[in-house]
Short mmCIF file of C-alpha atoms in Angstrom, two decimals:
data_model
loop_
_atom_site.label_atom_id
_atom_site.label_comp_id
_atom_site.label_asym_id
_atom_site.label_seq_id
_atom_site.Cartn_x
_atom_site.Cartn_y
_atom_site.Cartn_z
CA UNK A 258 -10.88 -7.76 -31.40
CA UNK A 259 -9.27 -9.08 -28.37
CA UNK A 260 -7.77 -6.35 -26.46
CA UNK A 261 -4.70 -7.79 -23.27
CA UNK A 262 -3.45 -5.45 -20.85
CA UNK A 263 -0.62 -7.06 -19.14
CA UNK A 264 0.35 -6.24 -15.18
CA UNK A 265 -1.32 -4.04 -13.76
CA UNK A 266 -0.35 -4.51 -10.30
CA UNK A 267 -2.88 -2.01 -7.90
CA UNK A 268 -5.85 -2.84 -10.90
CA UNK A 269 -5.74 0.57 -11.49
CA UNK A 270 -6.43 1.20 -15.45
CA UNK A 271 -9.67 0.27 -15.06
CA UNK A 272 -10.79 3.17 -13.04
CA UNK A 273 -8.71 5.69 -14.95
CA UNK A 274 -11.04 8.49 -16.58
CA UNK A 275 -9.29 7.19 -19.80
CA UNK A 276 -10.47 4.04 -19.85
CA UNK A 277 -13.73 4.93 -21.23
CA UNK A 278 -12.04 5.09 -24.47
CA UNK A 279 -12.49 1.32 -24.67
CA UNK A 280 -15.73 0.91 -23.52
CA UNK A 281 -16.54 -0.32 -26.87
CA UNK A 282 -14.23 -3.16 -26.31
CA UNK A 283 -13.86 -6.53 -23.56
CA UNK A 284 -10.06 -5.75 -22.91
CA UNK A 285 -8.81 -7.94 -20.77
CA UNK A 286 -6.98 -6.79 -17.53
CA UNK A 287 -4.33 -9.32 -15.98
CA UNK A 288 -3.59 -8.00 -12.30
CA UNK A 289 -1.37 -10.89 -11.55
CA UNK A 290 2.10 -11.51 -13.08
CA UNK A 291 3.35 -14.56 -14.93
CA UNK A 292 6.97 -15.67 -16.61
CA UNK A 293 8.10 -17.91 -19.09
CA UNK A 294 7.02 -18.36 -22.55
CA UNK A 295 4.88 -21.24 -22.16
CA UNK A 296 2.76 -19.36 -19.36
CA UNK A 297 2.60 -16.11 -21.91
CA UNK A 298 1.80 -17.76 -24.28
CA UNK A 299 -0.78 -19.71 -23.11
CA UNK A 300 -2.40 -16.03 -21.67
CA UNK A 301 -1.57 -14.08 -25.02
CA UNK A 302 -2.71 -16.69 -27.90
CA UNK A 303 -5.95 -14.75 -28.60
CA UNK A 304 -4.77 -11.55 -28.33
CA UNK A 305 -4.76 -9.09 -31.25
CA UNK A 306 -3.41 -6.27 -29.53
CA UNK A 307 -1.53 -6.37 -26.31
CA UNK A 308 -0.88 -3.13 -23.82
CA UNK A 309 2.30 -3.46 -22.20
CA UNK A 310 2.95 -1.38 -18.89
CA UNK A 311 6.59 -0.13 -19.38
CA UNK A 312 9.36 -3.08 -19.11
CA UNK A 313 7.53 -5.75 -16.40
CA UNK A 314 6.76 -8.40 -19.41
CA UNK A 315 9.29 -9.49 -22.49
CA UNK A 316 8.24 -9.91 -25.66
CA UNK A 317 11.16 -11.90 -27.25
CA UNK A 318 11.02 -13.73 -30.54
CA UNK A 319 10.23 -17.41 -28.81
CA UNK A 320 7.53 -15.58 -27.56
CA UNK A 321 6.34 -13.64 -30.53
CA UNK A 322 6.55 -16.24 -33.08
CA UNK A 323 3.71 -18.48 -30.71
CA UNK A 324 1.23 -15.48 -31.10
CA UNK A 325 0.03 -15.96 -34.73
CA UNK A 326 -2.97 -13.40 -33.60
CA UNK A 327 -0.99 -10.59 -32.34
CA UNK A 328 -0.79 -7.39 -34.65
CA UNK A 329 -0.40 -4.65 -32.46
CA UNK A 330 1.79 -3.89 -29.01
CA UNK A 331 1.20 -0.82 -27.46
CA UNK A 332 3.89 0.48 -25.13
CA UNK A 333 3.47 2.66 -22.39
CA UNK A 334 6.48 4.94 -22.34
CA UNK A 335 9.46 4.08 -24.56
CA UNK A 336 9.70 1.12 -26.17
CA UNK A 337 12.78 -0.44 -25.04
CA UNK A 338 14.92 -4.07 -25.70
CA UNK A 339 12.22 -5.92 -23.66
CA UNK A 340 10.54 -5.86 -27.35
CA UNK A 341 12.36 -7.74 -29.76
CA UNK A 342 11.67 -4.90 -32.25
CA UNK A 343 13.21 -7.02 -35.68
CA UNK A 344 11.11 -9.74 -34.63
CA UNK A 345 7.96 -7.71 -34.44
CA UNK A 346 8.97 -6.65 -37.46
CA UNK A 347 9.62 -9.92 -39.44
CA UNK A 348 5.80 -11.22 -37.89
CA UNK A 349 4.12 -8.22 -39.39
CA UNK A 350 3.15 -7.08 -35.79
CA UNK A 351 2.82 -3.27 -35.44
CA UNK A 352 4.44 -1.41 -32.39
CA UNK A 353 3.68 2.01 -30.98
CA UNK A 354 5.47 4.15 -28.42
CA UNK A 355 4.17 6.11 -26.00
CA UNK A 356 5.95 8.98 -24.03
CA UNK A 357 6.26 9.88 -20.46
CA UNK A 358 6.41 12.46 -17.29
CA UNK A 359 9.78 13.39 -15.62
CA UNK A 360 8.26 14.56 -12.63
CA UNK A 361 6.80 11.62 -10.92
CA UNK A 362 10.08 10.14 -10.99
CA UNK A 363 12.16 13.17 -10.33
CA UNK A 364 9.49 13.70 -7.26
CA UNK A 365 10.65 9.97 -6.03
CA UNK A 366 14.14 10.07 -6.57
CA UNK A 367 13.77 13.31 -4.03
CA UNK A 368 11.56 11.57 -1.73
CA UNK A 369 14.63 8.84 -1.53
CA UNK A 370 17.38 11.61 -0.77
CA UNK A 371 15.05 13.28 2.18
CA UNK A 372 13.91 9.76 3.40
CA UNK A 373 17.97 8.68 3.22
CA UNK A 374 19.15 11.66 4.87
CA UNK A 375 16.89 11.89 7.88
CA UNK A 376 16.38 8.18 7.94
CA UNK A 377 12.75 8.14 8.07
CA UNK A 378 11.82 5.09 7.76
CA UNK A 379 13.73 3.78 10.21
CA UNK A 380 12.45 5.70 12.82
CA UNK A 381 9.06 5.28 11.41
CA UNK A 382 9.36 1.20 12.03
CA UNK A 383 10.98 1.74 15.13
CA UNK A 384 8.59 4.25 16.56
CA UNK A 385 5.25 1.34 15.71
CA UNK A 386 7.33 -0.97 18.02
CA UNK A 387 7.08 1.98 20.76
CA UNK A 388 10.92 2.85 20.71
CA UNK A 389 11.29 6.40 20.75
CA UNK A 390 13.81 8.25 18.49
CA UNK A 391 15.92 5.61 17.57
CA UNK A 392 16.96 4.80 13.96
CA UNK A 393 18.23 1.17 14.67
CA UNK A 394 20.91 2.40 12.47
CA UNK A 395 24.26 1.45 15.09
CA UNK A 396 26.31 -1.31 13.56
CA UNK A 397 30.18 -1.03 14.35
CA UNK A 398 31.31 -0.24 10.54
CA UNK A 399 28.99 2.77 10.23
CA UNK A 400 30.64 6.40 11.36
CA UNK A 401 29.28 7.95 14.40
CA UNK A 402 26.30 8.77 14.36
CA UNK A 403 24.96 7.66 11.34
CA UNK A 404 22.09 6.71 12.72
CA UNK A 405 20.72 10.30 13.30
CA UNK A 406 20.70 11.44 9.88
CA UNK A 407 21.83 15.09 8.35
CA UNK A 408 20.64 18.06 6.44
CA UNK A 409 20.99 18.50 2.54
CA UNK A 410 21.91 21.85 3.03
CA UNK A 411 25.33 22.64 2.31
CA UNK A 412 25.84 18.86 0.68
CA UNK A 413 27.17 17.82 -2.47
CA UNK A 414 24.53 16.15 -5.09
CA UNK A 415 26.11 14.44 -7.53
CA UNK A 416 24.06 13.34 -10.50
CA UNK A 417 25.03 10.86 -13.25
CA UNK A 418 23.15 11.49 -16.32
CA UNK A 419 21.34 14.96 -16.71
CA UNK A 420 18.46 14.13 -19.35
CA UNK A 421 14.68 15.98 -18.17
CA UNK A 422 14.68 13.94 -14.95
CA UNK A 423 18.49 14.59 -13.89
CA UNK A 424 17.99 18.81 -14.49
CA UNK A 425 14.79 18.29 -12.14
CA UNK A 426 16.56 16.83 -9.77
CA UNK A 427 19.68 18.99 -9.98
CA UNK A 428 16.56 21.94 -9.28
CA UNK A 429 15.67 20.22 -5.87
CA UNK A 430 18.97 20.03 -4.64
CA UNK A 431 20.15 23.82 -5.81
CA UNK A 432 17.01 25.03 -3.93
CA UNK A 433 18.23 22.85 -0.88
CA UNK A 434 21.33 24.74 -1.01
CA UNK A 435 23.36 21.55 -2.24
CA UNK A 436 26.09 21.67 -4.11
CA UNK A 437 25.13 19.97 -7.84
CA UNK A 438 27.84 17.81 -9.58
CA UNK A 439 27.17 16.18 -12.72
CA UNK A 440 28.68 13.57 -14.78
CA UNK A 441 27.95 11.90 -17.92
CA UNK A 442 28.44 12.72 -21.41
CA UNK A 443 30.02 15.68 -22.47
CA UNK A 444 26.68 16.89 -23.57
CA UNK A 445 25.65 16.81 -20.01
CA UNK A 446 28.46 18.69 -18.83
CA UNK A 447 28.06 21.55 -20.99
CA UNK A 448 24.74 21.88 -20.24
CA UNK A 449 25.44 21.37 -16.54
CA UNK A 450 28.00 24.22 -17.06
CA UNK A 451 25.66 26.57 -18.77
CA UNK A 452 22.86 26.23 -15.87
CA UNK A 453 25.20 27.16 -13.08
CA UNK A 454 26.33 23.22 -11.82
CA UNK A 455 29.74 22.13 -11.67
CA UNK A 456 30.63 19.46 -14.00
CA UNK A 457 32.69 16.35 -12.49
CA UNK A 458 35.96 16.42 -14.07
CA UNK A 459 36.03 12.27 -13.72
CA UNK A 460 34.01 9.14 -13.42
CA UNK A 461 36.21 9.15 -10.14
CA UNK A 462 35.54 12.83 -8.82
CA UNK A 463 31.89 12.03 -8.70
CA UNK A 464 31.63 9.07 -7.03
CA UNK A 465 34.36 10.32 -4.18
CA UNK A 466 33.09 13.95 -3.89
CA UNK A 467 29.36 13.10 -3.97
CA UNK A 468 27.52 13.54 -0.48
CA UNK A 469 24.54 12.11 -2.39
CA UNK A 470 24.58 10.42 -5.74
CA UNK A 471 21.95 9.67 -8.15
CA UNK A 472 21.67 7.56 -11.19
CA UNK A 473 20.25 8.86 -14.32
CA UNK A 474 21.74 7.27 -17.41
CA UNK A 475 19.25 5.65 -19.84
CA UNK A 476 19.77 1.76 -20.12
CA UNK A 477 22.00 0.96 -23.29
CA UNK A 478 24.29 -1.64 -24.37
CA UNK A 479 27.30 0.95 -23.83
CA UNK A 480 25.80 1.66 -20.10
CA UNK A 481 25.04 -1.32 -18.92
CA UNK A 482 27.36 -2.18 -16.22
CA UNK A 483 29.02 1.13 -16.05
CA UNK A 484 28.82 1.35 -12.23
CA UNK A 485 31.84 -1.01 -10.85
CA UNK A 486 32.00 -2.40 -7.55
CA UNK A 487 35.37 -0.42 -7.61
CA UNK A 488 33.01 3.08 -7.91
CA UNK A 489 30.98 2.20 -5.21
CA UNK A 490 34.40 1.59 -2.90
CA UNK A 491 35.32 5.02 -3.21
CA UNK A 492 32.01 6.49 -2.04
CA UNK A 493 32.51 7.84 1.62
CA UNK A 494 31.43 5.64 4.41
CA UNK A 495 28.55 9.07 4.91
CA UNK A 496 27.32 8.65 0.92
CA UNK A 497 23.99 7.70 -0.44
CA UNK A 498 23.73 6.21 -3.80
CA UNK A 499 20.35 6.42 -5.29
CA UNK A 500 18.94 4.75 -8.03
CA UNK A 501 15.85 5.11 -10.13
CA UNK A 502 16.47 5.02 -13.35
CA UNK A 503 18.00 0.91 -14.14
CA UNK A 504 19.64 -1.42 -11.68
CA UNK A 505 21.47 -2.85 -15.05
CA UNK A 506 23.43 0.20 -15.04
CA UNK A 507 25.47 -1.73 -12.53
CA UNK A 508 27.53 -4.84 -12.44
CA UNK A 509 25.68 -7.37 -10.46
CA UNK A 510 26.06 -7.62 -7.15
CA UNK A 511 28.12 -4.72 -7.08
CA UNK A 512 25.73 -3.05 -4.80
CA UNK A 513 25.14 -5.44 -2.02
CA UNK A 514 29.07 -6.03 -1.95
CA UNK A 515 29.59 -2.39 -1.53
CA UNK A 516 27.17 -1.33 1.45
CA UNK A 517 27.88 -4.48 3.25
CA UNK A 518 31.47 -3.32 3.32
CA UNK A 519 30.42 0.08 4.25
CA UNK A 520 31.04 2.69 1.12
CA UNK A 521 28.30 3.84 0.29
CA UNK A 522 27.19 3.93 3.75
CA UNK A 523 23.73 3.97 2.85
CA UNK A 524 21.14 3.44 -0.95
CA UNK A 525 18.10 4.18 -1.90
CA UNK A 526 16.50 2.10 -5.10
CA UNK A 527 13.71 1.25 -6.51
CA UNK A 528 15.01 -0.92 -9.44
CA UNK A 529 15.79 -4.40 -9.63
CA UNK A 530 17.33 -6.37 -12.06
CA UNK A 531 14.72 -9.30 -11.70
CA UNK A 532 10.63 -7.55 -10.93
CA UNK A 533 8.51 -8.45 -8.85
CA UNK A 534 11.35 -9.10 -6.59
CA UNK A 535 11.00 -12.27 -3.96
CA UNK A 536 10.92 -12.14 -0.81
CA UNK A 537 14.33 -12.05 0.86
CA UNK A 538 16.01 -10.68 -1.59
CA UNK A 539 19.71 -9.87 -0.83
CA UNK A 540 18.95 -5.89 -0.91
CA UNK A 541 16.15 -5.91 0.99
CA UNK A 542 17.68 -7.68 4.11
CA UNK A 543 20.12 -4.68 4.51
CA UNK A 544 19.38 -2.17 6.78
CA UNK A 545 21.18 0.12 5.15
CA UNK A 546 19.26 -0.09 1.90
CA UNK A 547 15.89 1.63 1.28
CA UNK A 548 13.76 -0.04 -1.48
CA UNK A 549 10.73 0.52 -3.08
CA UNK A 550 9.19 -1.65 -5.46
CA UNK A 551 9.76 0.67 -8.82
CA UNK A 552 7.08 3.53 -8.50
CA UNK A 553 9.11 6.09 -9.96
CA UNK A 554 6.71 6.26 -12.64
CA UNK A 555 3.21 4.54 -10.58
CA UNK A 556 1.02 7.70 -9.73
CA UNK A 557 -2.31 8.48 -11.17
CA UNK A 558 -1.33 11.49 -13.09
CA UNK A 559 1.40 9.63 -14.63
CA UNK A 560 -0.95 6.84 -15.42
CA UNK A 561 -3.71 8.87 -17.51
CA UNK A 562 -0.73 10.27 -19.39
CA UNK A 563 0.70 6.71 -20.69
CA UNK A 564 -2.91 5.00 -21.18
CA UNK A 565 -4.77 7.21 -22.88
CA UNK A 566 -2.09 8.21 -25.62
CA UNK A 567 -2.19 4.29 -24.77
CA UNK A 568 -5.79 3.86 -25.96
CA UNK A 569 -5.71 6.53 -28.58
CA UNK A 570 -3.07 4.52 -30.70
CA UNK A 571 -5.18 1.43 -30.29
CA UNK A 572 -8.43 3.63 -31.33
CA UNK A 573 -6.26 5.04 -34.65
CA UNK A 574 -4.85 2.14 -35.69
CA UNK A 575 -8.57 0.27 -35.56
CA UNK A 576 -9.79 3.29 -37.92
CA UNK A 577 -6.73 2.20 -40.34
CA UNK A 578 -5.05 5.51 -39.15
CA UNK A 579 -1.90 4.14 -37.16
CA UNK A 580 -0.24 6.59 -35.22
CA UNK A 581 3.44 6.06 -32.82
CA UNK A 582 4.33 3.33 -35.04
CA UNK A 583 8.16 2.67 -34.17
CA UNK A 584 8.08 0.03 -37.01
CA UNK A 585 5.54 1.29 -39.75
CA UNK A 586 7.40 -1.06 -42.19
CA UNK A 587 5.75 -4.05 -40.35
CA UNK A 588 2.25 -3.11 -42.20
CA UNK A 589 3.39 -3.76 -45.39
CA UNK A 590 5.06 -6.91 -44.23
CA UNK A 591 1.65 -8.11 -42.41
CA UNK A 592 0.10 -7.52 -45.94
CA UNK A 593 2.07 -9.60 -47.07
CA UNK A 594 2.23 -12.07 -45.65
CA UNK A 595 -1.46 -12.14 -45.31
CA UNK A 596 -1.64 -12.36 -49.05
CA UNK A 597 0.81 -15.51 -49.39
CA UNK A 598 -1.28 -17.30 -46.86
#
């Protein structure tokens, strides 16, 4: 039974206490990245069971249909549209979910607004070249002294979205002493509304009355794109967007557009549409842009949680006792299919 786990950046499942669960089995660990279906499919063509690490490898039907092995994908977290579910489906190949943490990424998303508002960073790089309090942060279009940075306290935090990770979030900033707006659905806004926050009466209240404002919509066909270039404009020239939920939520380029004209004066993200991202991409050239290289959910505690429900839905559905099946259906269809071979 060959066992692939795919991208595992920091070769870090390997030393997790749950990975004793497969000491029965050679699983393969791939550190390294590769893209493109003839690359995949060259690594994946023995592989009966492949562990995916969230959304850094596709599994599209081109793909799929060149691993005649494959029966089982295991997803860490929620399976999203980087699986071509129907196709899985059609091959007979088994899919299970996992679930997830809010906190490491609610924990990062406030470790953006604090590093944003008090620019650390920026000192911190200017400070190993032995310049002493000094941000860098002085270009013409910026408002006076931006560089310096400014407390949360007394701030408005406006949050988009207000799922587990957004009503974490929304408990950092109240105990701040921010000032919590959220938008979204009108779910959201009732609930916002029933835990004390204020609800944004508009699409454009939040982005113009928001101090701070982070992303926390879930990725769908309906929110892809939501945030317009035109959104971004009326941020004030003071505002922070954050974003660590998906950079498809907005319209491309959108973001680079906006802070090089000034509103928001400042992001903090650690999505990208295209990951690993190359070197010099447009986003990271701006010194007005944090980025960090999507660790929302990377921490160890975060890790044991996704790999060994992980490994336990590889271990059940060895003992013919499948369990997180998204697709259950696609059992019967590998029997089938099996039997008219």
């Amino acid at each position: 039974m060959n066992i692939v786990i795919l991208d595992d950046y920091q070769d870090a499942v390997r030393k997790l206490p749950c990975a004793s669960k497969l000491d029965a089995f050679n699983a393969k660990v791939y550190t390294n990245t590769v893209k493109g279906i003839g690359q995949l499919s060259v690594r994946l063509k023995d592989a009966d069971i492949i562990v995916l690490i969230r959304e850094r490898t596709a599994l599209n039907r081109a793909l799929l249909e060149k691993l005649p092995r494959l029966k089982l994908i295991v997803q860490t977290g929620r399976v999203g549209d980087h699986i071509d579910l129907n196709a899985c489906t059609d091959f007979g190949i088994a899919v299970a979910a996992g679930t997830g943490s809010p906190y490491a990424a609610a924990e990062l998303t406030w470790g953006l607004i604090m590093a944003a508002s008090r620019r650390i960073p920026h000192y911190m790089a200017n400070l190993r070249h032995g310049v002493w309090q000094q941000s860098g942060l002085k270009a013409l279009s910026m408002p006076p002294n931006f560089g310096i940075g400014t407390v949360l306290r007394g701030k408005t935090l406006g949050l988009w979205g207000f799922g587990q990770i957004g009503k974490l979030v929304a408990g950092y900033g109240k105990a701040f002493g921010m000032q919590v707006l959220v938008g979204g659905s009108d779910r959201a806004r009732n609930e916002a509304t029933q835990l004390g926050y204020t609800p944004a009466l508009s699409q454009e209240q939040l982005f113009s009355d928001s101090d701070y404002l982070s992303l926390h919509l879930r990725l769908t066909p309906e929110t892809r794109g939501t945030v317009r270039l035109e959104d971004l404009l009326r941020m004030k020239p003071t505002a922070t967007l954050i974003n660590t939920a998906r950079a498809e939520l907005l319209q491309p380029d959108a973001l680079i557009t906006a802070l090089n004209r000034g509103r928001p004066g400042m992001a903090a993200i650690d999505v990208f549409e295209n990951e690993p991202v190359l070197q010099g991409q447009a986003l990271l050239r701006l010194e007005n842009c944090l980025c960090t290289p999507h660790i929302g959910y990377v921490e160890q505690e975060s890790y044991e949680l996704y790999f060994s429900q992980a490994f336990d839905s590889i271990l059940a559905w060895l003992d013919g006792k499948p369990i997180n099946l998204v697709n259950p259906q696609a059992l019967e269809i590998r029997d089938r299919l099996l039997t008219n071979r």
